[in-house]
mmCIF file of C-alpha atoms in Angstrom:
data_model
loop_
_atom_site.group_PDB
_atom_site.id
_atom_site.type_symbol
_atom_site.label_atom_id
_atom_site.label_comp_id
_atom_site.label_asym_id
_atom_site.label_seq_id
_atom_site.Cartn_x
_atom_site.Cartn_y
_atom_site.Cartn_z
ATOM 1 C CA MET Z 1216 0.272 0.142 0.460
ATOM 2 C CA ALA Z 1217 1.470 3.426 -0.962
ATOM 3 C CA ASN Z 1218 2.633 5.982 2.421
ATOM 4 C CA MET Z 1219 2.058 2.978 4.888
ATOM 5 C CA GLU Z 1220 5.377 4.694 6.282
ATOM 6 C CA LEU Z 1221 2.897 7.769 7.726
ATOM 7 C CA ASN Z 1222 0.985 4.949 9.243
ATOM 8 C CA ASP Z 1223 4.277 4.562 11.349
ATOM 9 C CA VAL Z 1224 5.176 8.084 12.190
ATOM 10 C CA GLN Z 1225 7.556 7.566 15.749
ATOM 11 C CA ILE Z 1226 7.478 11.152 15.890
ATOM 12 C CA LEU Z 1227 5.519 14.210 14.812
ATOM 13 C CA LEU Z 1228 7.034 17.373 14.526
ATOM 14 C CA VAL Z 1229 4.453 20.733 14.118
ATOM 15 C CA GLU Z 1230 6.991 23.538 14.252
ATOM 16 C CA ASP Z 1231 6.512 26.513 11.400
ATOM 17 C CA ASN Z 1232 9.882 27.997 12.320
ATOM 18 C CA ASP Z 1233 11.904 25.680 10.249
ATOM 19 C CA ASP Z 1234 15.041 26.673 12.123
ATOM 20 C CA ASP Z 1235 14.207 24.908 14.839
ATOM 21 C CA ALA Z 1236 12.535 22.178 13.257
ATOM 22 C CA LYS Z 1237 16.284 21.665 12.135
ATOM 23 C CA LEU Z 1238 18.027 21.836 15.008
ATOM 24 C CA THR Z 1239 15.040 19.373 15.581
ATOM 25 C CA ILE Z 1240 15.219 17.308 13.951
ATOM 26 C CA HIS Z 1241 19.374 17.575 14.401
ATOM 27 C CA ALA Z 1242 19.652 17.145 17.421
ATOM 28 C CA LEU Z 1243 17.513 13.611 17.089
ATOM 29 C CA GLU Z 1244 19.578 12.426 14.327
ATOM 30 C CA LYS Z 1245 22.231 12.882 16.308
ATOM 31 C CA ASN Z 1246 20.731 10.308 18.591
ATOM 32 C CA LYS Z 1247 19.148 7.610 16.449
ATOM 33 C CA MET Z 1248 16.247 9.059 16.810
ATOM 34 C CA GLU Z 1249 14.813 10.878 14.194
ATOM 35 C CA LYS Z 1250 13.705 6.896 12.090
ATOM 36 C CA ASN Z 1251 9.912 7.707 10.442
ATOM 37 C CA LEU Z 1252 9.673 11.763 11.636
ATOM 38 C CA VAL Z 1253 7.560 13.233 10.121
ATOM 39 C CA ARG Z 1254 7.816 17.592 9.699
ATOM 40 C CA LEU Z 1255 4.554 19.963 9.006
ATOM 41 C CA LYS Z 1256 4.492 23.115 9.187
ATOM 42 C CA ASP Z 1257 0.764 23.633 11.144
ATOM 43 C CA GLY Z 1258 -2.318 22.842 13.162
ATOM 44 C CA GLU Z 1259 -5.045 23.153 10.615
ATOM 45 C CA GLU Z 1260 -2.496 20.648 8.695
ATOM 46 C CA ALA Z 1261 -1.133 18.487 11.898
ATOM 47 C CA LEU Z 1262 -5.094 18.443 12.601
ATOM 48 C CA ASP Z 1263 -5.556 16.674 8.839
ATOM 49 C CA PHE Z 1264 -2.304 13.921 9.862
ATOM 50 C CA ILE Z 1265 -3.897 12.549 13.198
ATOM 51 C CA PHE Z 1266 -7.442 13.099 12.419
ATOM 52 C CA ALA Z 1267 -6.330 11.475 8.605
ATOM 53 C CA SER Z 1268 -8.310 13.684 7.063
ATOM 54 C CA GLY Z 1269 -7.565 16.223 4.587
ATOM 55 C CA LYS Z 1270 -5.203 16.755 2.655
ATOM 56 C CA PHE Z 1271 -4.127 12.849 4.534
ATOM 57 C CA LEU Z 1272 -7.547 11.412 3.576
ATOM 58 C CA GLU Z 1273 -6.327 9.032 1.391
ATOM 59 C CA THR Z 1274 -2.549 8.163 3.269
ATOM 60 C CA ARG Z 1275 -3.615 7.638 5.982
ATOM 61 C CA ASN Z 1276 -5.512 5.789 8.830
ATOM 62 C CA ILE Z 1277 -6.838 7.408 12.282
ATOM 63 C CA ALA Z 1278 -6.027 4.205 14.426
ATOM 64 C CA PHE Z 1279 -2.646 4.105 13.211
ATOM 65 C CA PRO Z 1280 -0.696 7.532 15.601
ATOM 66 C CA PRO Z 1281 2.203 8.732 15.768
ATOM 67 C CA LYS Z 1282 4.228 7.161 18.593
ATOM 68 C CA LEU Z 1283 4.760 10.927 20.184
ATOM 69 C CA ILE Z 1284 3.695 14.342 18.831
ATOM 70 C CA LEU Z 1285 5.916 17.234 19.861
ATOM 71 C CA LEU Z 1286 3.508 20.619 19.424
ATOM 72 C CA ASP Z 1287 4.471 24.360 19.080
ATOM 73 C CA ILE Z 1288 1.860 26.898 20.811
ATOM 74 C CA ARG Z 1289 2.441 30.046 18.454
ATOM 75 C CA MET Z 1290 1.376 28.410 14.437
ATOM 76 C CA PRO Z 1291 -0.468 29.619 11.584
ATOM 77 C CA LYS Z 1292 -3.024 28.269 10.989
ATOM 78 C CA VAL Z 1293 -4.596 26.231 14.052
ATOM 79 C CA ASN Z 1294 -3.531 27.149 16.989
ATOM 80 C CA GLY Z 1295 -1.203 24.828 19.293
ATOM 81 C CA ILE Z 1296 -4.025 25.309 21.938
ATOM 82 C CA GLU Z 1297 -6.683 24.210 19.371
ATOM 83 C CA VAL Z 1298 -4.756 21.173 18.511
ATOM 84 C CA LEU Z 1299 -4.133 19.859 21.274
ATOM 85 C CA GLN Z 1300 -7.562 20.575 22.411
ATOM 86 C CA LYS Z 1301 -8.817 18.406 19.602
ATOM 87 C CA ILE Z 1302 -7.035 15.483 20.648
ATOM 88 C CA LYS Z 1303 -7.481 15.583 23.605
ATOM 89 C CA CYS Z 1304 -11.088 15.422 23.790
ATOM 90 C CA ALA Z 1305 -11.525 12.792 20.901
ATOM 91 C CA PRO Z 1306 -11.629 9.230 22.455
ATOM 92 C CA LEU Z 1307 -9.464 8.136 19.544
ATOM 93 C CA THR Z 1308 -6.123 10.073 19.877
ATOM 94 C CA LYS Z 1309 -6.678 11.031 23.677
ATOM 95 C CA ALA Z 1310 -4.011 8.583 24.476
ATOM 96 C CA ILE Z 1311 -1.452 9.947 22.294
ATOM 97 C CA PRO Z 1312 1.808 12.166 24.732
ATOM 98 C CA VAL Z 1313 2.075 14.678 23.083
ATOM 99 C CA VAL Z 1314 4.918 17.119 24.652
ATOM 100 C CA ILE Z 1315 4.511 20.627 24.355
ATOM 101 C CA LEU Z 1316 7.556 22.230 22.798
ATOM 102 C CA THR Z 1317 7.809 26.436 22.811
ATOM 103 C CA SER Z 1318 9.163 29.052 24.039
ATOM 104 C CA SER Z 1319 6.953 30.260 25.497
ATOM 105 C CA LYS Z 1320 7.173 30.701 29.294
ATOM 106 C CA GLU Z 1321 4.172 32.057 29.998
ATOM 107 C CA ASP Z 1322 2.016 31.048 32.838
ATOM 108 C CA PRO Z 1323 -1.338 31.366 31.441
ATOM 109 C CA ASP Z 1324 -0.108 28.729 28.334
ATOM 110 C CA ILE Z 1325 1.366 26.509 30.528
ATOM 111 C CA GLN Z 1326 -1.231 25.835 33.399
ATOM 112 C CA LYS Z 1327 -3.727 25.725 29.994
ATOM 113 C CA CYS Z 1328 -2.420 23.316 28.145
ATOM 114 C CA TYR Z 1329 -0.838 20.509 31.848
ATOM 115 C CA ASN Z 1330 -5.349 21.874 31.887
ATOM 116 C CA LEU Z 1331 -6.301 20.647 28.527
ATOM 117 C CA GLY Z 1332 -4.393 17.373 28.919
ATOM 118 C CA ALA Z 1333 -1.286 17.687 27.853
ATOM 119 C CA ASN Z 1334 1.413 14.788 28.426
ATOM 120 C CA SER Z 1335 4.486 17.565 28.893
ATOM 121 C CA TYR Z 1336 5.200 21.120 28.892
ATOM 122 C CA VAL Z 1337 9.592 22.029 27.845
ATOM 123 C CA VAL Z 1338 10.758 25.354 27.645
ATOM 124 C CA LYS Z 1339 12.895 24.866 24.277
ATOM 125 C CA PRO Z 1340 16.231 25.986 26.043
ATOM 126 C CA ILE Z 1341 17.845 28.460 24.507
ATOM 127 C CA ASP Z 1342 20.924 27.686 24.646
ATOM 128 C CA PHE Z 1343 22.367 25.663 20.885
ATOM 129 C CA GLU Z 1344 23.137 22.340 22.590
ATOM 130 C CA LYS Z 1345 21.541 22.257 25.853
ATOM 131 C CA PHE Z 1346 18.232 22.481 22.791
ATOM 132 C CA ALA Z 1347 20.037 19.717 21.052
ATOM 133 C CA LEU Z 1348 20.598 17.597 24.833
ATOM 134 C CA THR Z 1349 16.595 18.708 25.724
ATOM 135 C CA ILE Z 1350 16.103 16.535 22.519
ATOM 136 C CA LYS Z 1351 17.059 14.046 23.406
ATOM 137 C CA ASP Z 1352 16.042 13.444 26.522
ATOM 138 C CA ILE Z 1353 12.366 14.220 25.852
ATOM 139 C CA ALA Z 1354 12.345 11.790 22.326
ATOM 140 C CA TYR Z 1355 14.134 9.235 25.363
ATOM 141 C CA TYR Z 1356 11.514 9.215 27.692
ATOM 142 C CA TRP Z 1357 8.850 9.297 25.251
ATOM 143 C CA LEU Z 1358 9.555 6.771 23.701
ATOM 144 C CA LYS Z 1359 11.695 4.067 25.478
ATOM 145 C CA VAL Z 1360 10.362 5.170 28.845
ATOM 146 C CA ASN Z 1361 6.767 5.818 28.911
ATOM 147 C CA GLN Z 1362 4.875 3.466 27.724
ATOM 148 C CA PRO Z 1363 1.822 3.768 25.601
ATOM 149 C CA PRO Z 1364 -1.814 1.619 25.379
ATOM 150 C CA SER Z 1365 -1.768 -0.534 22.357
ATOM 151 C CA LEU Z 1366 -3.908 -0.434 19.583
ATOM 152 C CA GLU Z 1367 -5.831 -2.716 19.514
ATOM 153 C CA ASN Z 1368 -8.803 -1.160 21.132
ATOM 154 C CA LEU Z 1369 -7.247 2.180 21.411
ATOM 155 C CA TYR Z 1370 -11.368 3.034 21.892
ATOM 156 C CA LEU Z 1371 -11.346 5.190 25.665
ATOM 157 C CA MET E 1459 8.727 23.037 59.183
ATOM 158 C CA GLU E 1460 6.646 22.339 55.757
ATOM 159 C CA ILE E 1461 8.050 20.109 52.944
ATOM 160 C CA ALA E 1462 7.823 21.115 49.964
ATOM 161 C CA ALA E 1463 7.737 18.580 48.383
ATOM 162 C CA GLU E 1464 9.433 18.371 44.260
ATOM 163 C CA ILE E 1465 8.692 14.323 43.740
ATOM 164 C CA ILE E 1466 5.755 12.464 45.767
ATOM 165 C CA LEU E 1467 6.555 8.393 45.890
ATOM 166 C CA VAL E 1468 3.406 7.202 47.006
ATOM 167 C CA GLU E 1469 4.305 2.712 47.639
ATOM 168 C CA ASP E 1470 3.463 0.550 49.364
ATOM 169 C CA ASN E 1471 6.211 -1.587 48.605
ATOM 170 C CA PRO E 1472 9.547 -0.792 50.910
ATOM 171 C CA SER E 1473 11.804 -2.465 48.575
ATOM 172 C CA ASP E 1474 10.457 -0.569 45.625
ATOM 173 C CA ALA E 1475 9.797 2.237 47.751
ATOM 174 C CA ASP E 1476 13.705 2.481 48.459
ATOM 175 C CA LEU E 1477 14.865 1.384 44.986
ATOM 176 C CA ILE E 1478 12.888 3.902 43.549
ATOM 177 C CA LYS E 1479 15.092 7.227 45.728
ATOM 178 C CA ARG E 1480 18.365 5.448 45.646
ATOM 179 C CA ALA E 1481 17.840 5.433 41.983
ATOM 180 C CA LEU E 1482 16.883 8.914 42.318
ATOM 181 C CA ASN E 1483 19.200 10.034 44.537
ATOM 182 C CA LYS E 1484 21.761 9.473 42.444
ATOM 183 C CA ASN E 1485 19.900 13.159 40.881
ATOM 184 C CA ASN E 1486 20.986 14.489 44.263
ATOM 185 C CA VAL E 1487 17.537 14.511 44.806
ATOM 186 C CA ALA E 1488 17.634 12.905 47.882
ATOM 187 C CA ASN E 1489 15.797 16.226 50.430
ATOM 188 C CA LYS E 1490 12.976 16.575 48.015
ATOM 189 C CA ILE E 1491 11.814 13.787 48.233
ATOM 190 C CA LEU E 1492 8.229 12.655 50.316
ATOM 191 C CA HIS E 1493 7.710 9.278 50.628
ATOM 192 C CA LEU E 1494 3.401 8.191 51.738
ATOM 193 C CA LYS E 1495 2.974 4.975 51.993
ATOM 194 C CA ASP E 1496 -0.619 4.307 50.098
ATOM 195 C CA GLY E 1497 -3.689 6.503 48.598
ATOM 196 C CA GLN E 1498 -5.597 8.582 51.282
ATOM 197 C CA GLU E 1499 -2.154 9.995 52.615
ATOM 198 C CA VAL E 1500 -1.575 11.427 48.820
ATOM 199 C CA ILE E 1501 -4.985 12.764 49.060
ATOM 200 C CA ASP E 1502 -5.020 13.793 52.357
ATOM 201 C CA TYR E 1503 -0.952 15.726 51.305
ATOM 202 C CA LEU E 1504 -2.685 16.900 48.293
ATOM 203 C CA PHE E 1505 -5.346 18.580 49.406
ATOM 204 C CA GLY E 1506 -4.449 19.175 53.358
ATOM 205 C CA GLU E 1507 -6.143 17.359 55.352
ATOM 206 C CA GLY E 1508 -6.128 14.425 58.104
ATOM 207 C CA GLN E 1509 -2.949 14.061 58.687
ATOM 208 C CA TRP E 1510 -1.733 17.022 56.268
ATOM 209 C CA LYS E 1511 -4.614 19.529 57.638
ATOM 210 C CA GLY E 1512 -3.285 23.301 57.215
ATOM 211 C CA ARG E 1513 -1.223 22.542 55.169
ATOM 212 C CA THR E 1514 0.018 25.034 52.031
ATOM 213 C CA THR E 1515 -2.231 22.794 49.292
ATOM 214 C CA THR E 1516 -0.423 25.483 46.682
ATOM 215 C CA ASN E 1517 2.958 23.958 47.355
ATOM 216 C CA THR E 1518 2.416 21.384 44.545
ATOM 217 C CA PRO E 1519 4.965 18.294 43.805
ATOM 218 C CA LYS E 1520 6.632 18.210 40.024
ATOM 219 C CA VAL E 1521 5.378 15.458 40.185
ATOM 220 C CA ILE E 1522 3.687 11.843 41.597
ATOM 221 C CA LEU E 1523 4.672 9.312 40.984
ATOM 222 C CA LEU E 1524 2.218 6.889 41.855
ATOM 223 C CA ASP E 1525 1.642 2.318 41.925
ATOM 224 C CA LEU E 1526 -1.344 1.925 40.574
ATOM 225 C CA LYS E 1527 -2.028 -1.722 43.418
ATOM 226 C CA MET E 1528 -1.987 -0.594 47.169
ATOM 227 C CA PRO E 1529 -3.937 -0.325 50.146
ATOM 228 C CA LYS E 1530 -7.373 1.551 51.362
ATOM 229 C CA VAL E 1531 -6.779 4.059 47.362
ATOM 230 C CA SER E 1532 -6.090 1.911 44.847
ATOM 231 C CA GLY E 1533 -3.901 4.698 42.171
ATOM 232 C CA ILE E 1534 -6.749 4.980 39.822
ATOM 233 C CA GLU E 1535 -8.807 6.369 42.397
ATOM 234 C CA VAL E 1536 -5.588 8.909 43.169
ATOM 235 C CA LEU E 1537 -5.104 8.948 39.507
ATOM 236 C CA LYS E 1538 -9.292 9.944 39.014
ATOM 237 C CA ARG E 1539 -9.335 12.799 42.342
ATOM 238 C CA ILE E 1540 -6.560 14.647 41.254
ATOM 239 C CA LYS E 1541 -7.640 14.700 37.766
ATOM 240 C CA SER E 1542 -11.238 15.863 38.145
ATOM 241 C CA ASN E 1543 -9.826 18.045 40.520
ATOM 242 C CA PRO E 1544 -9.094 22.307 38.528
ATOM 243 C CA GLU E 1545 -6.489 22.753 41.732
ATOM 244 C CA THR E 1546 -4.734 19.499 41.374
ATOM 245 C CA LYS E 1547 -5.408 18.431 37.548
ATOM 246 C CA GLY E 1548 -1.818 21.007 36.667
ATOM 247 C CA ILE E 1549 -0.171 17.734 38.271
ATOM 248 C CA PRO E 1550 1.991 16.240 36.747
ATOM 249 C CA VAL E 1551 0.985 12.430 37.974
ATOM 250 C CA VAL E 1552 3.449 9.994 36.346
ATOM 251 C CA VAL E 1553 2.074 6.021 37.470
ATOM 252 C CA LEU E 1554 5.138 3.350 38.635
ATOM 253 C CA THR E 1555 3.693 0.082 38.522
ATOM 254 C CA SER E 1556 4.549 -3.320 37.487
ATOM 255 C CA SER E 1557 0.995 -3.769 35.610
ATOM 256 C CA LYS E 1558 1.890 -4.625 32.184
ATOM 257 C CA GLU E 1559 -1.645 -5.712 32.047
ATOM 258 C CA ASP E 1560 -3.331 -2.982 28.445
ATOM 259 C CA PRO E 1561 -5.946 -1.777 30.440
ATOM 260 C CA ASP E 1562 -5.054 -0.738 33.471
ATOM 261 C CA ILE E 1563 -2.863 0.992 30.512
ATOM 262 C CA LYS E 1564 -5.942 2.049 28.813
ATOM 263 C CA GLU E 1565 -7.533 3.424 32.120
ATOM 264 C CA CYS E 1566 -4.771 5.701 32.971
ATOM 265 C CA TYR E 1567 -4.914 7.871 29.978
ATOM 266 C CA LYS E 1568 -8.338 7.835 29.744
ATOM 267 C CA LEU E 1569 -8.917 9.449 33.525
ATOM 268 C CA GLY E 1570 -5.628 11.604 32.164
ATOM 269 C CA VAL E 1571 -1.854 9.905 32.840
ATOM 270 C CA ASN E 1572 0.649 12.053 32.393
ATOM 271 C CA SER E 1573 2.804 9.171 31.267
ATOM 272 C CA TYR E 1574 3.239 5.732 32.131
ATOM 273 C CA VAL E 1575 5.663 3.766 32.850
ATOM 274 C CA VAL E 1576 6.820 -0.506 33.312
ATOM 275 C CA LYS E 1577 9.205 -1.429 36.178
ATOM 276 C CA PRO E 1578 11.361 -3.353 34.642
ATOM 277 C CA VAL E 1579 12.412 -6.243 36.409
ATOM 278 C CA GLY E 1580 15.871 -6.480 36.584
ATOM 279 C CA PHE E 1581 17.436 -3.790 39.043
ATOM 280 C CA GLU E 1582 19.216 -2.091 36.669
ATOM 281 C CA ASP E 1583 17.101 -1.102 34.217
ATOM 282 C CA PHE E 1584 14.891 -0.483 36.415
ATOM 283 C CA SER E 1585 17.218 1.818 38.673
ATOM 284 C CA ARG E 1586 18.213 4.056 35.362
ATOM 285 C CA THR E 1587 14.605 3.444 34.856
ATOM 286 C CA VAL E 1588 13.754 5.884 37.429
ATOM 287 C CA ALA E 1589 16.526 7.612 37.397
ATOM 288 C CA GLN E 1590 15.686 8.726 34.001
ATOM 289 C CA LEU E 1591 11.935 9.750 34.440
ATOM 290 C CA GLY E 1592 13.405 11.641 37.669
ATOM 291 C CA LEU E 1593 15.806 13.652 35.973
ATOM 292 C CA TYR E 1594 12.842 14.373 32.570
ATOM 293 C CA TRP E 1595 10.022 15.451 35.964
ATOM 294 C CA LEU E 1596 12.459 18.026 37.487
ATOM 295 C CA LEU E 1597 14.887 19.314 34.975
ATOM 296 C CA ILE E 1598 13.389 19.062 31.250
ATOM 297 C CA ASN E 1599 9.565 19.221 32.483
ATOM 298 C CA GLN E 1600 8.311 22.531 33.189
ATOM 299 C CA GLN E 1601 4.849 22.191 35.610
ATOM 300 C CA PRO E 1602 2.798 25.037 36.583
ATOM 301 C CA LYS E 1603 2.964 27.459 39.687
ATOM 302 C CA TRP E 1604 0.370 28.008 41.107
#
């Protein structure tokens, strides 16, 4: 079948800033955790991907979610908060670990994200090396330490 | 003096609790761990009831490590209480359990657990996993301030 790899994604990175996306992918590559990674540039694309709609209608199956979503907050079209809300409200997608990865240290954002069900909230370190280490730790934790539910009967 | 614990470990098994504390101590967080032995104790702590009456409940921990199978009040019940109350909903809760049963895993995610970690069987793996867990929730994750 075409595009099977879109149904076997490890990390879905939703980030509109090209530099930040590059840094993130580079850090993952360095630690050999870039396999089956998809990067999208705004919240609308992310929703289409996650819910297998729009431009991903033919190539994605909602029952095979990415193992981890790294989600920026401030993005064009649909922002990260709205994406988070939609993921955490739908029984089929609710269990996907969502880590908010943002430069916003503002407490209302942090609070709001946790209230909407974000699994974790990480502020992007400004320092390049720290940023890379943080990405490594996030990927390691969510892909190797955390136990997601099985895909069978995913309805929560 | 009031304790402002950064990690609350809720674990009824003394040898598991020892192992977890030792692994966390490697990250130099010994003085910031509060070990509670059952579900009722953690509820009392969080909501300032029982022996914790009068505690400043706005001093929330950075993470709660929660066992599932415990006497009095189970981990599932504790998780339900934490995640259904707006005052405590934002506290990161990691279930740390020996249960690999998918119904348990699903139930926890459904109730809004932040992360679910199965205790590895071997000592080395157990220790490494707990150290990673401590690092992540204390240093990488940002919790809300109240």
